[in-house]
PDB file of C-alpha atoms in Angstrom:
ATOM      1  CA  MET I   1      77.275  83.969  80.781  1.00 27.00           C
ATOM      2  CA  ASP I   2      79.716  86.068  82.775  1.00 35.00           C
ATOM      3  CA  ILE I   3      78.361  87.847  85.834  1.00 34.00           C
ATOM      4  CA  PRO I   4      79.130  91.586  85.733  1.00 39.00           C
ATOM      5  CA  HIS I   5      81.448  92.896  88.436  1.00 44.00           C
ATOM      6  CA  ASN I   6      79.773  96.274  89.013  1.00 48.00           C
ATOM      7  CA  LYS I   7      77.197  95.217  91.597  1.00 54.00           C
ATOM      8  CA  ARG I   8      77.164  94.230  95.253  1.00 60.00           C
ATOM      9  CA  PRO I   9      76.796  90.571  96.311  1.00 56.00           C
ATOM     10  CA  THR I  10      73.147  91.165  97.278  1.00 55.00           C
ATOM     11  CA  ASP I  11      72.294  92.175  93.709  1.00 50.00           C
ATOM     12  CA  MET I  12      72.988  88.797  92.106  1.00 54.00           C
ATOM     13  CA  ASP I  13      73.478  85.108  92.755  1.00 63.00           C
ATOM     14  CA  TYR I  14      77.160  85.566  93.487  1.00 75.00           C
ATOM     15  CA  GLN I  15      80.020  88.049  93.267  1.00 90.00           C
ATOM     16  CA  ASP I  16      83.559  87.069  92.340  1.00 94.00           C
ATOM     17  CA  ILE I  17      86.250  88.491  94.607  1.00 97.00           C
ATOM     18  CA  ILE I  18      90.034  88.335  94.687  1.00 98.00           C
ATOM     19  CA  ASP I  19      91.809  88.344  98.040  1.00 98.00           C
ATOM     20  CA  PRO I  20      95.221  89.990  97.591  1.00 98.00           C
ATOM     21  CA  HIS I  21      96.616  89.269 101.050  1.00 98.00           C
ATOM     22  CA  VAL I  22      96.523  85.747 102.492  1.00 98.00           C
ATOM     23  CA  HIS I  23      99.005  83.484 104.287  1.00 98.00           C
ATOM     24  CA  PHE I  24      99.024  79.684 104.207  1.00 98.00           C
ATOM     25  CA  PHE I  25     100.899  77.661 106.837  1.00 98.00           C
ATOM     26  CA  ALA I  26     102.391  74.180 106.490  1.00 97.00           C
ATOM     27  CA  LEU I  27     103.980  73.826 109.912  1.00 97.00           C
ATOM     28  CA  GLU I  28     105.669  70.505 109.220  1.00 96.00           C
ATOM     29  CA  LYS I  29     107.392  71.874 106.094  1.00 96.00           C
ATOM     30  CA  GLY I  30     108.372  75.440 106.992  1.00 96.00           C
ATOM     31  CA  ASN I  31     110.157  77.180 109.861  1.00 96.00           C
ATOM     32  CA  TYR I  32     107.680  79.939 110.812  1.00 97.00           C
ATOM     33  CA  GLN I  33     109.820  81.259 113.639  1.00 95.00           C
ATOM     34  CA  TRP I  34     107.416  84.159 114.279  1.00 96.00           C
ATOM     35  CA  LEU I  35     104.517  81.728 114.869  1.00 97.00           C
ATOM     36  CA  LYS I  36     106.220  80.035 117.812  1.00 96.00           C
ATOM     37  CA  SER I  37     105.026  81.033 121.279  1.00 95.00           C
ATOM     38  CA  THR I  38     108.591  81.713 122.397  1.00 96.00           C
ATOM     39  CA  GLN I  39     109.172  84.259 119.618  1.00 95.00           C
ATOM     40  CA  PRO I  40     107.767  87.774 119.055  1.00 94.00           C
ATOM     41  CA  PRO I  41     105.119  88.967 118.600  1.00 94.00           C
ATOM     42  CA  PHE I  42     104.031  87.735 122.033  1.00 95.00           C
ATOM     43  CA  TRP I  43     100.286  87.689 121.443  1.00 96.00           C
ATOM     44  CA  PRO I  44      98.228  85.925 124.142  1.00 96.00           C
ATOM     45  CA  ASP I  45      95.938  84.576 121.425  1.00 97.00           C
ATOM     46  CA  LYS I  46      98.653  83.423 119.018  1.00 97.00           C
ATOM     47  CA  HIS I  47      97.579  79.814 119.585  1.00 96.00           C
ATOM     48  CA  LEU I  48      94.499  80.523 117.458  1.00 96.00           C
ATOM     49  CA  ILE I  49      96.626  80.680 114.310  1.00 97.00           C
ATOM     50  CA  GLN I  50      99.300  78.110 115.162  1.00 97.00           C
ATOM     51  CA  LYS I  51      97.921  75.538 112.753  1.00 97.00           C
ATOM     52  CA  ASN I  52      98.077  74.421 109.150  1.00 98.00           C
ATOM     53  CA  VAL I  53      95.901  76.549 106.867  1.00 97.00           C
ATOM     54  CA  SER I  54      95.440  76.361 103.118  1.00 97.00           C
ATOM     55  CA  ASP I  55      93.201  77.590 100.338  1.00 96.00           C
ATOM     56  CA  ALA I  56      90.678  74.950 101.404  1.00 95.00           C
ATOM     57  CA  ASP I  57      90.026  77.003 104.555  1.00 96.00           C
ATOM     58  CA  LEU I  58      88.892  80.101 102.645  1.00 97.00           C
ATOM     59  CA  THR I  59      85.148  79.592 102.894  1.00 93.00           C
ATOM     60  CA  LEU I  60      82.539  82.150 101.852  1.00 94.00           C
ATOM     61  CA  CYS I  61      78.764  82.278 101.609  1.00 86.00           C
ATOM     62  CA  SER I  62      76.991  81.661  98.323  1.00 76.00           C
ATOM     63  CA  ALA I  63      76.799  85.419  97.580  1.00 89.00           C
ATOM     64  CA  LEU I  64      80.598  85.658  97.336  1.00 94.00           C
ATOM     65  CA  ARG I  65      82.891  83.477  95.254  1.00 95.00           C
ATOM     66  CA  LEU I  66      86.659  83.488  95.694  1.00 96.00           C
ATOM     67  CA  ASN I  67      88.244  83.754  92.263  1.00 95.00           C
ATOM     68  CA  GLY I  68      91.915  84.177  93.186  1.00 97.00           C
ATOM     69  CA  VAL I  69      94.381  84.976  95.962  1.00 98.00           C
ATOM     70  CA  VAL I  70      97.757  86.589  96.439  1.00 98.00           C
ATOM     71  CA  HIS I  71      99.897  84.779  98.987  1.00 98.00           C
ATOM     72  CA  ILE I  72     102.137  87.105 100.988  1.00 98.00           C
ATOM     73  CA  GLU I  73     105.313  85.642 102.437  1.00 98.00           C
ATOM     74  CA  ALA I  74     104.602  84.004 105.781  1.00 98.00           C
ATOM     75  CA  GLY I  75     108.083  83.295 107.132  1.00 96.00           C
ATOM     76  CA  PHE I  76     108.161  79.774 105.674  1.00 97.00           C
ATOM     77  CA  ASP I  77     111.953  79.976 105.346  1.00 96.00           C
ATOM     78  CA  ASN I  78     113.564  83.404 105.336  1.00 94.00           C
ATOM     79  CA  GLU I  79     116.991  81.896 104.513  1.00 95.00           C
ATOM     80  CA  TYR I  80     115.633  80.302 101.343  1.00 96.00           C
ATOM     81  CA  PRO I  81     112.323  82.028 100.495  1.00 97.00           C
ATOM     82  CA  GLU I  82     112.138  80.217  97.165  1.00 97.00           C
ATOM     83  CA  ARG I  83     111.106  77.123  99.153  1.00 97.00           C
ATOM     84  CA  GLU I  84     107.820  78.837  99.959  1.00 98.00           C
ATOM     85  CA  LEU I  85     107.223  79.628  96.289  1.00 98.00           C
ATOM     86  CA  ALA I  86     107.734  75.953  95.414  1.00 97.00           C
ATOM     87  CA  TYR I  87     105.434  74.837  98.234  1.00 97.00           C
ATOM     88  CA  LEU I  88     102.690  77.151  97.006  1.00 97.00           C
ATOM     89  CA  ASN I  89     103.012  75.962  93.414  1.00 95.00           C
ATOM     90  CA  ASP I  90     102.626  72.392  94.611  1.00 95.00           C
ATOM     91  CA  THR I  91      99.710  72.893  96.994  1.00 95.00           C
ATOM     92  CA  VAL I  92      97.439  75.812  95.978  1.00 95.00           C
ATOM     93  CA  LYS I  93      94.969  74.192  93.605  1.00 90.00           C
ATOM     94  CA  ARG I  94      91.494  75.464  94.486  1.00 91.00           C
ATOM     95  CA  VAL I  95      91.947  79.016  93.178  1.00 93.00           C
ATOM     96  CA  SER I  96      94.406  80.822  90.940  1.00 95.00           C
ATOM     97  CA  HIS I  97      97.209  82.455  92.886  1.00 97.00           C
ATOM     98  CA  LYS I  98     100.261  84.682  92.723  1.00 98.00           C
ATOM     99  CA  ALA I  99     102.941  84.974  95.389  1.00 98.00           C
ATOM    100  CA  ILE I 100     104.937  87.704  97.097  1.00 98.00           C
ATOM    101  CA  ALA I 101     108.244  86.387  98.506  1.00 98.00           C
ATOM    102  CA  TYR I 102     110.431  87.665 101.325  1.00 98.00           C
ATOM    103  CA  LEU I 103     113.636  89.491 100.465  1.00 98.00           C
ATOM    104  CA  ASP I 104     115.751  91.934 102.470  1.00 98.00           C
ATOM    105  CA  ILE I 105     115.398  95.283 100.712  1.00 98.00           C
ATOM    106  CA  THR I 106     118.830  96.421 102.001  1.00 98.00           C
ATOM    107  CA  LEU I 107     120.815  93.580 100.400  1.00 98.00           C
ATOM    108  CA  GLU I 108     123.846  94.404  98.295  1.00 98.00           C
ATOM    109  CA  PRO I 109     122.308  95.010  94.833  1.00 98.00           C
ATOM    110  CA  THR I 110     124.161  92.237  93.010  1.00 98.00           C
ATOM    111  CA  LEU I 111     123.035  89.687  95.585  1.00 98.00           C
ATOM    112  CA  PHE I 112     119.524  91.143  95.522  1.00 98.00           C
ATOM    113  CA  SER I 113     119.242  90.742  91.751  1.00 98.00           C
ATOM    114  CA  GLU I 114     120.620  87.192  91.940  1.00 98.00           C
ATOM    115  CA  LYS I 115     117.939  86.222  94.460  1.00 98.00           C
ATOM    116  CA  ILE I 116     115.240  87.777  92.294  1.00 98.00           C
ATOM    117  CA  ARG I 117     116.435  85.745  89.324  1.00 98.00           C
ATOM    118  CA  GLN I 118     116.088  82.580  91.429  1.00 98.00           C
ATOM    119  CA  TYR I 119     112.560  83.564  92.425  1.00 98.00           C
ATOM    120  CA  GLN I 120     111.615  84.232  88.801  1.00 98.00           C
ATOM    121  CA  THR I 121     112.012  80.555  87.962  1.00 97.00           C
ATOM    122  CA  HIS I 122     108.726  80.086  89.852  1.00 97.00           C
ATOM    123  CA  GLY I 123     105.725  81.050  87.737  1.00 96.00           C
ATOM    124  CA  ASN I 124     103.680  82.318  90.674  1.00 97.00           C
ATOM    125  CA  PHE I 125     106.251  84.941  91.754  1.00 98.00           C
ATOM    126  CA  VAL I 126     105.244  88.607  91.255  1.00 98.00           C
ATOM    127  CA  GLY I 127     107.147  90.602  93.896  1.00 98.00           C
ATOM    128  CA  ILE I 128     108.663  90.876  97.350  1.00 98.00           C
ATOM    129  CA  ARG I 129     107.846  92.059 100.850  1.00 98.00           C
ATOM    130  CA  ASP I 130     110.229  93.179 103.571  1.00 98.00           C
ATOM    131  CA  ILE I 131     108.412  94.162 106.788  1.00 98.00           C
ATOM    132  CA  THR I 132     109.849  97.392 108.201  1.00 98.00           C
ATOM    133  CA  GLU I 133     107.546  98.181 111.094  1.00 97.00           C
ATOM    134  CA  GLY I 134     108.555 100.335 114.051  1.00 96.00           C
ATOM    135  CA  GLU I 135     112.277 101.116 114.250  1.00 96.00           C
ATOM    136  CA  ASP I 136     112.908  98.842 111.264  1.00 97.00           C
ATOM    137  CA  ALA I 137     111.379 101.567 109.080  1.00 97.00           C
ATOM    138  CA  GLN I 138     114.836 103.135 109.081  1.00 97.00           C
ATOM    139  CA  ARG I 139     115.948 100.356 106.759  1.00 98.00           C
ATOM    140  CA  LEU I 140     113.862 101.945 104.001  1.00 98.00           C
ATOM    141  CA  HIS I 141     116.350 104.831 104.057  1.00 97.00           C
ATOM    142  CA  HIS I 142     119.317 102.492 103.384  1.00 98.00           C
ATOM    143  CA  SER I 143     121.463 103.434 100.372  1.00 97.00           C
ATOM    144  CA  ASN I 144     120.866 100.056  98.677  1.00 98.00           C
ATOM    145  CA  VAL I 145     117.086 100.403  98.654  1.00 98.00           C
ATOM    146  CA  VAL I 146     116.716 102.696  95.649  1.00 98.00           C
ATOM    147  CA  LYS I 147     118.993 100.454  93.551  1.00 98.00           C
ATOM    148  CA  ASN I 148     117.056  97.349  94.541  1.00 98.00           C
ATOM    149  CA  LEU I 149     113.703  99.004  93.897  1.00 98.00           C
ATOM    150  CA  ALA I 150     115.000 100.112  90.505  1.00 98.00           C
ATOM    151  CA  PHE I 151     115.743  96.469  89.687  1.00 98.00           C
ATOM    152  CA  LEU I 152     112.234  95.461  90.760  1.00 98.00           C
ATOM    153  CA  ALA I 153     110.821  98.207  88.539  1.00 98.00           C
ATOM    154  CA  HIS I 154     112.934  97.058  85.590  1.00 98.00           C
ATOM    155  CA  GLU I 155     111.620  93.513  86.021  1.00 98.00           C
ATOM    156  CA  GLY I 156     107.991  94.643  86.361  1.00 98.00           C
ATOM    157  CA  LEU I 157     107.801  93.318  89.918  1.00 98.00           C
ATOM    158  CA  ILE I 158     105.921  94.567  92.986  1.00 98.00           C
ATOM    159  CA  PHE I 159     107.260  95.924  96.263  1.00 98.00           C
ATOM    160  CA  GLU I 160     104.940  95.396  99.230  1.00 98.00           C
ATOM    161  CA  ALA I 161     105.747  97.962 101.940  1.00 98.00           C
ATOM    162  CA  GLN I 162     104.612  97.289 105.504  1.00 98.00           C
ATOM    163  CA  PHE I 163     105.297 100.076 107.967  1.00 98.00           C
ATOM    164  CA  GLU I 164     103.421 102.739 109.898  1.00 98.00           C
ATOM    165  CA  ILE I 165     102.991 105.454 107.277  1.00 98.00           C
ATOM    166  CA  ALA I 166     102.314 107.883 110.142  1.00 98.00           C
ATOM    167  CA  GLN I 167     106.128 107.894 110.310  1.00 98.00           C
ATOM    168  CA  LEU I 168     106.054 110.822 107.907  1.00 98.00           C
ATOM    169  CA  ALA I 169     109.769 111.038 107.126  1.00 98.00           C
ATOM    170  CA  THR I 170     109.769 107.431 105.917  1.00 98.00           C
ATOM    171  CA  THR I 171     106.580 108.015 103.947  1.00 98.00           C
ATOM    172  CA  GLN I 172     108.272 110.975 102.262  1.00 98.00           C
ATOM    173  CA  THR I 173     111.156 108.668 101.348  1.00 98.00           C
ATOM    174  CA  LEU I 174     108.772 106.089  99.890  1.00 98.00           C
ATOM    175  CA  ARG I 175     107.097 108.804  97.835  1.00 98.00           C
ATOM    176  CA  ALA I 176     110.503 109.862  96.524  1.00 98.00           C
ATOM    177  CA  TYR I 177     111.172 106.285  95.384  1.00 98.00           C
ATOM    178  CA  CYS I 178     107.806 106.114  93.607  1.00 98.00           C
ATOM    179  CA  VAL I 179     108.429 109.436  91.844  1.00 98.00           C
ATOM    180  CA  ALA I 180     111.976 108.526  90.819  1.00 98.00           C
ATOM    181  CA  LEU I 181     110.893 105.054  89.628  1.00 98.00           C
ATOM    182  CA  PRO I 182     107.574 105.497  87.788  1.00 97.00           C
ATOM    183  CA  ASN I 183     107.607 101.848  86.669  1.00 97.00           C
ATOM    184  CA  LEU I 184     107.832 100.605  90.245  1.00 98.00           C
ATOM    185  CA  LYS I 185     104.636  99.043  91.553  1.00 98.00           C
ATOM    186  CA  CYS I 186     104.407  99.737  95.293  1.00 98.00           C
ATOM    187  CA  VAL I 187     101.707  98.400  97.616  1.00 98.00           C
ATOM    188  CA  ILE I 188     101.107  99.675 101.146  1.00 98.00           C
ATOM    189  CA  ASN I 189     100.041  96.750 103.335  1.00 98.00           C
ATOM    190  CA  HIS I 190      97.267  96.951 105.925  1.00 98.00           C
ATOM    191  CA  CYS I 191      96.239 100.596 105.390  1.00 98.00           C
ATOM    192  CA  GLY I 192      99.687 101.704 106.477  1.00 98.00           C
ATOM    193  CA  LEU I 193      99.039 100.284 109.965  1.00 98.00           C
ATOM    194  CA  VAL I 194      96.716 103.076 111.066  1.00 98.00           C
ATOM    195  CA  THR I 195      95.355 103.168 114.618  1.00 97.00           C
ATOM    196  CA  PRO I 196      92.913 105.569 116.304  1.00 97.00           C
ATOM    197  CA  ASP I 197      95.880 107.150 118.101  1.00 97.00           C
ATOM    198  CA  THR I 198      97.805 107.797 114.868  1.00 98.00           C
ATOM    199  CA  PHE I 199      94.824 108.680 112.684  1.00 98.00           C
ATOM    200  CA  ALA I 200      95.658 112.407 112.349  1.00 98.00           C
ATOM    201  CA  SER I 201      99.287 111.760 111.316  1.00 98.00           C
ATOM    202  CA  TRP I 202      98.130 108.914 109.088  1.00 98.00           C
ATOM    203  CA  GLN I 203      95.862 111.311 107.196  1.00 98.00           C
ATOM    204  CA  LEU I 204      98.841 113.587 106.625  1.00 98.00           C
ATOM    205  CA  ALA I 205     100.706 110.581 105.247  1.00 98.00           C
ATOM    206  CA  LEU I 206      97.895 109.900 102.770  1.00 98.00           C
ATOM    207  CA  HIS I 207      98.279 113.423 101.415  1.00 98.00           C
ATOM    208  CA  ILE I 208     102.011 112.771 100.968  1.00 98.00           C
ATOM    209  CA  LEU I 209     101.140 109.685  98.906  1.00 98.00           C
ATOM    210  CA  LYS I 210      98.283 111.329  97.009  1.00 98.00           C
ATOM    211  CA  GLY I 211      98.499 111.348  93.231  1.00 97.00           C
ATOM    212  CA  LEU I 212     101.016 108.508  92.821  1.00 98.00           C
ATOM    213  CA  ASP I 213      99.950 106.393  89.862  1.00 97.00           C
ATOM    214  CA  ASN I 214     102.251 103.536  90.871  1.00 98.00           C
ATOM    215  CA  LEU I 215     101.078 103.101  94.474  1.00 98.00           C
ATOM    216  CA  TRP I 216      98.248 100.969  95.849  1.00 98.00           C
ATOM    217  CA  VAL I 217      96.867 100.499  99.376  1.00 98.00           C
ATOM    218  CA  LYS I 218      95.370  97.331 100.849  1.00 98.00           C
ATOM    219  CA  ILE I 219      92.428  97.772 103.199  1.00 98.00           C
ATOM    220  CA  SER I 220      93.197  94.997 105.667  1.00 98.00           C
ATOM    221  CA  GLY I 221      94.978  94.063 108.882  1.00 98.00           C
ATOM    222  CA  PHE I 222      92.653  95.878 111.299  1.00 98.00           C
ATOM    223  CA  GLU I 223      92.917  93.004 113.790  1.00 98.00           C
ATOM    224  CA  MET I 224      96.645  93.598 114.206  1.00 95.00           C
ATOM    225  CA  ALA I 225      96.046  96.793 116.181  1.00 93.00           C
ATOM    226  CA  GLN I 226      92.536  96.166 117.537  1.00 95.00           C
ATOM    227  CA  ARG I 227      91.162  92.677 117.979  1.00 96.00           C
ATOM    228  CA  GLN I 228      87.682  94.125 118.551  1.00 95.00           C
ATOM    229  CA  PHE I 229      87.604  96.613 115.683  1.00 97.00           C
ATOM    230  CA  ASN I 230      84.164  97.384 114.271  1.00 96.00           C
ATOM    231  CA  ALA I 231      82.558  98.340 110.969  1.00 98.00           C
ATOM    232  CA  LYS I 232      82.451 102.014 111.943  1.00 98.00           C
ATOM    233  CA  TRP I 233      86.247 102.120 112.205  1.00 98.00           C
ATOM    234  CA  VAL I 234      86.681 100.320 108.875  1.00 98.00           C
ATOM    235  CA  GLN I 235      84.258 102.791 107.284  1.00 98.00           C
ATOM    236  CA  THR I 236      86.176 105.751 108.752  1.00 98.00           C
ATOM    237  CA  VAL I 237      89.488 104.462 107.396  1.00 98.00           C
ATOM    238  CA  THR I 238      87.985 103.578 104.013  1.00 98.00           C
ATOM    239  CA  ASP I 239      86.370 107.015 103.691  1.00 98.00           C
ATOM    240  CA  ALA I 240      89.690 108.727 104.413  1.00 98.00           C
ATOM    241  CA  LEU I 241      91.432 106.568 101.829  1.00 98.00           C
ATOM    242  CA  LEU I 242      88.797 107.288  99.180  1.00 98.00           C
ATOM    243  CA  GLN I 243      89.178 111.011  99.792  1.00 97.00           C
ATOM    244  CA  THR I 244      92.888 110.921  98.917  1.00 98.00           C
ATOM    245  CA  ILE I 245      93.666 107.724  96.969  1.00 98.00           C
ATOM    246  CA  ASN I 246      91.876 106.883  93.716  1.00 96.00           C
ATOM    247  CA  SER I 247      89.497 103.934  94.126  1.00 98.00           C
ATOM    248  CA  GLU I 248      91.387 102.202  91.293  1.00 98.00           C
ATOM    249  CA  HIS I 249      94.342 101.992  93.686  1.00 98.00           C
ATOM    250  CA  LEU I 250      92.565 100.494  96.719  1.00 98.00           C
ATOM    251  CA  MET I 251      92.008  96.800  97.453  1.00 98.00           C
ATOM    252  CA  PHE I 252      90.060  94.963 100.115  1.00 98.00           C
ATOM    253  CA  ALA I 253      92.027  92.052 101.588  1.00 98.00           C
ATOM    254  CA  SER I 254      91.722  89.641 104.511  1.00 98.00           C
ATOM    255  CA  ASN I 255      95.168  89.001 106.034  1.00 98.00           C
ATOM    256  CA  PHE I 256      93.911  85.419 106.541  1.00 98.00           C
ATOM    257  CA  PRO I 257      94.409  83.619 108.896  1.00 98.00           C
ATOM    258  CA  LEU I 258      95.268  86.566 111.163  1.00 98.00           C
ATOM    259  CA  CYS I 259      91.786  87.947 110.545  1.00 98.00           C
ATOM    260  CA  LEU I 260      90.537  84.950 112.565  1.00 97.00           C
ATOM    261  CA  LEU I 261      91.862  86.668 115.689  1.00 98.00           C
ATOM    262  CA  SER I 262      88.834  88.943 115.347  1.00 97.00           C
ATOM    263  CA  GLN I 263      86.221  87.234 113.165  1.00 97.00           C
ATOM    264  CA  SER I 264      85.670  84.596 110.523  1.00 97.00           C
ATOM    265  CA  TYR I 265      86.759  84.960 106.917  1.00 97.00           C
ATOM    266  CA  GLN I 266      83.127  85.191 105.835  1.00 96.00           C
ATOM    267  CA  GLN I 267      82.302  87.833 108.464  1.00 96.00           C
ATOM    268  CA  LEU I 268      85.164  90.050 107.344  1.00 97.00           C
ATOM    269  CA  TRP I 269      84.185  89.946 103.679  1.00 97.00           C
ATOM    270  CA  GLN I 270      80.552  90.520 104.640  1.00 96.00           C
ATOM    271  CA  LEU I 271      81.664  93.610 106.571  1.00 97.00           C
ATOM    272  CA  TYR I 272      83.512  94.895 103.501  1.00 97.00           C
ATOM    273  CA  SER I 273      80.520  94.245 101.242  1.00 96.00           C
ATOM    274  CA  GLU I 274      78.241  96.294 103.491  1.00 96.00           C
ATOM    275  CA  LEU I 275      80.419  99.428 103.600  1.00 97.00           C
ATOM    276  CA  THR I 276      79.106 102.631 102.057  1.00 97.00           C
ATOM    277  CA  LEU I 277      81.130 103.165  98.882  1.00 97.00           C
ATOM    278  CA  PRO I 278      80.935 105.313  95.753  1.00 95.00           C
ATOM    279  CA  ASP I 279      79.297 103.794  92.689  1.00 91.00           C
ATOM    280  CA  HIS I 280      81.380 101.016  91.128  1.00 93.00           C
ATOM    281  CA  ALA I 281      84.031 101.192  93.879  1.00 97.00           C
ATOM    282  CA  TRP I 282      83.090  97.771  95.287  1.00 97.00           C
ATOM    283  CA  ALA I 283      83.851  96.051  91.977  1.00 96.00           C
ATOM    284  CA  LEU I 284      87.206  97.790  91.706  1.00 98.00           C
ATOM    285  CA  MET I 285      88.268  97.289  95.318  1.00 98.00           C
ATOM    286  CA  SER I 286      87.130  93.674  95.700  1.00 98.00           C
ATOM    287  CA  TYR I 287      88.165  92.327  92.300  1.00 98.00           C
ATOM    288  CA  HIS I 288      89.398  94.369  89.338  1.00 97.00           C
ATOM    289  CA  ASN I 289      92.271  96.281  90.960  1.00 98.00           C
ATOM    290  CA  ALA I 290      93.878  93.129  92.367  1.00 98.00           C
ATOM    291  CA  GLN I 291      93.278  91.238  89.139  1.00 98.00           C
ATOM    292  CA  ARG I 292      95.122  93.865  87.098  1.00 98.00           C
ATOM    293  CA  LEU I 293      97.943  94.558  89.535  1.00 98.00           C
ATOM    294  CA  TYR I 294      98.816  90.927  90.275  1.00 98.00           C
ATOM    295  CA  GLN I 295      98.016  89.659  86.760  1.00 95.00           C
ATOM    296  CA  LEU I 296      95.606  87.013  87.943  1.00 95.00           C
ATOM    297  CA  ALA I 297      93.796  85.111  85.222  1.00 74.00           C
TER     298      ALA I 297
END
């Protein structure tokens, strides 16, 4: 008998979850330039994640059961990102998975569409990510972006946007893309990289994004700004999101293995499960929303 998905893990023997933001590393197969100590980001604790990790390392307590994952490009080979898609198809066996590949969003549109066609030969491929943090956010204003996003929308693919949404001009531009391309599926990674210092501007950004039916936000990545973040901060961010973004468009995620810079995989999901949420929001945000968006079986 199927276990219903409208209760918390403490209410039953187990609760299925889907993690829509994980990274697996195979250091002997990929390049992973960003993981090397000599390359940015220059984190003093980077050594903690400089190791092979796979779906076998995603361990949870008996109250939570991992039902599927979405692998987000991890810099395996940014010259030939399709190599990462092939690696994932060959190695991820424990849970069902989909994959987001790297692709430069400013590419000349013909080349962009050709690369997408190559990616589509891999059954796990569902979209792309191009990190545009900091000054790189200006690339989202490039003239090629709207054409490339239109192609993604035509193909039913996902665009994962990773930038500080407190950069309000860029957030306005992203909103314009979502309005102009209603079939585009856009996902904001890591809460839009909010920090305590940018919280006020970040809230303004949420109001810019409010009401978009084709935009989702992942609640994740807290360790990237604060290694010692706590449940109170996660609750504050989650509350602000729920006040402006429909709960059907929010997803809890881990950012594994980067979450290990702050706490274990189990501890993070336990923190999420203990947040104060509206009725039925846990089921949506930990399972159903990701299942529908990423078409996980």
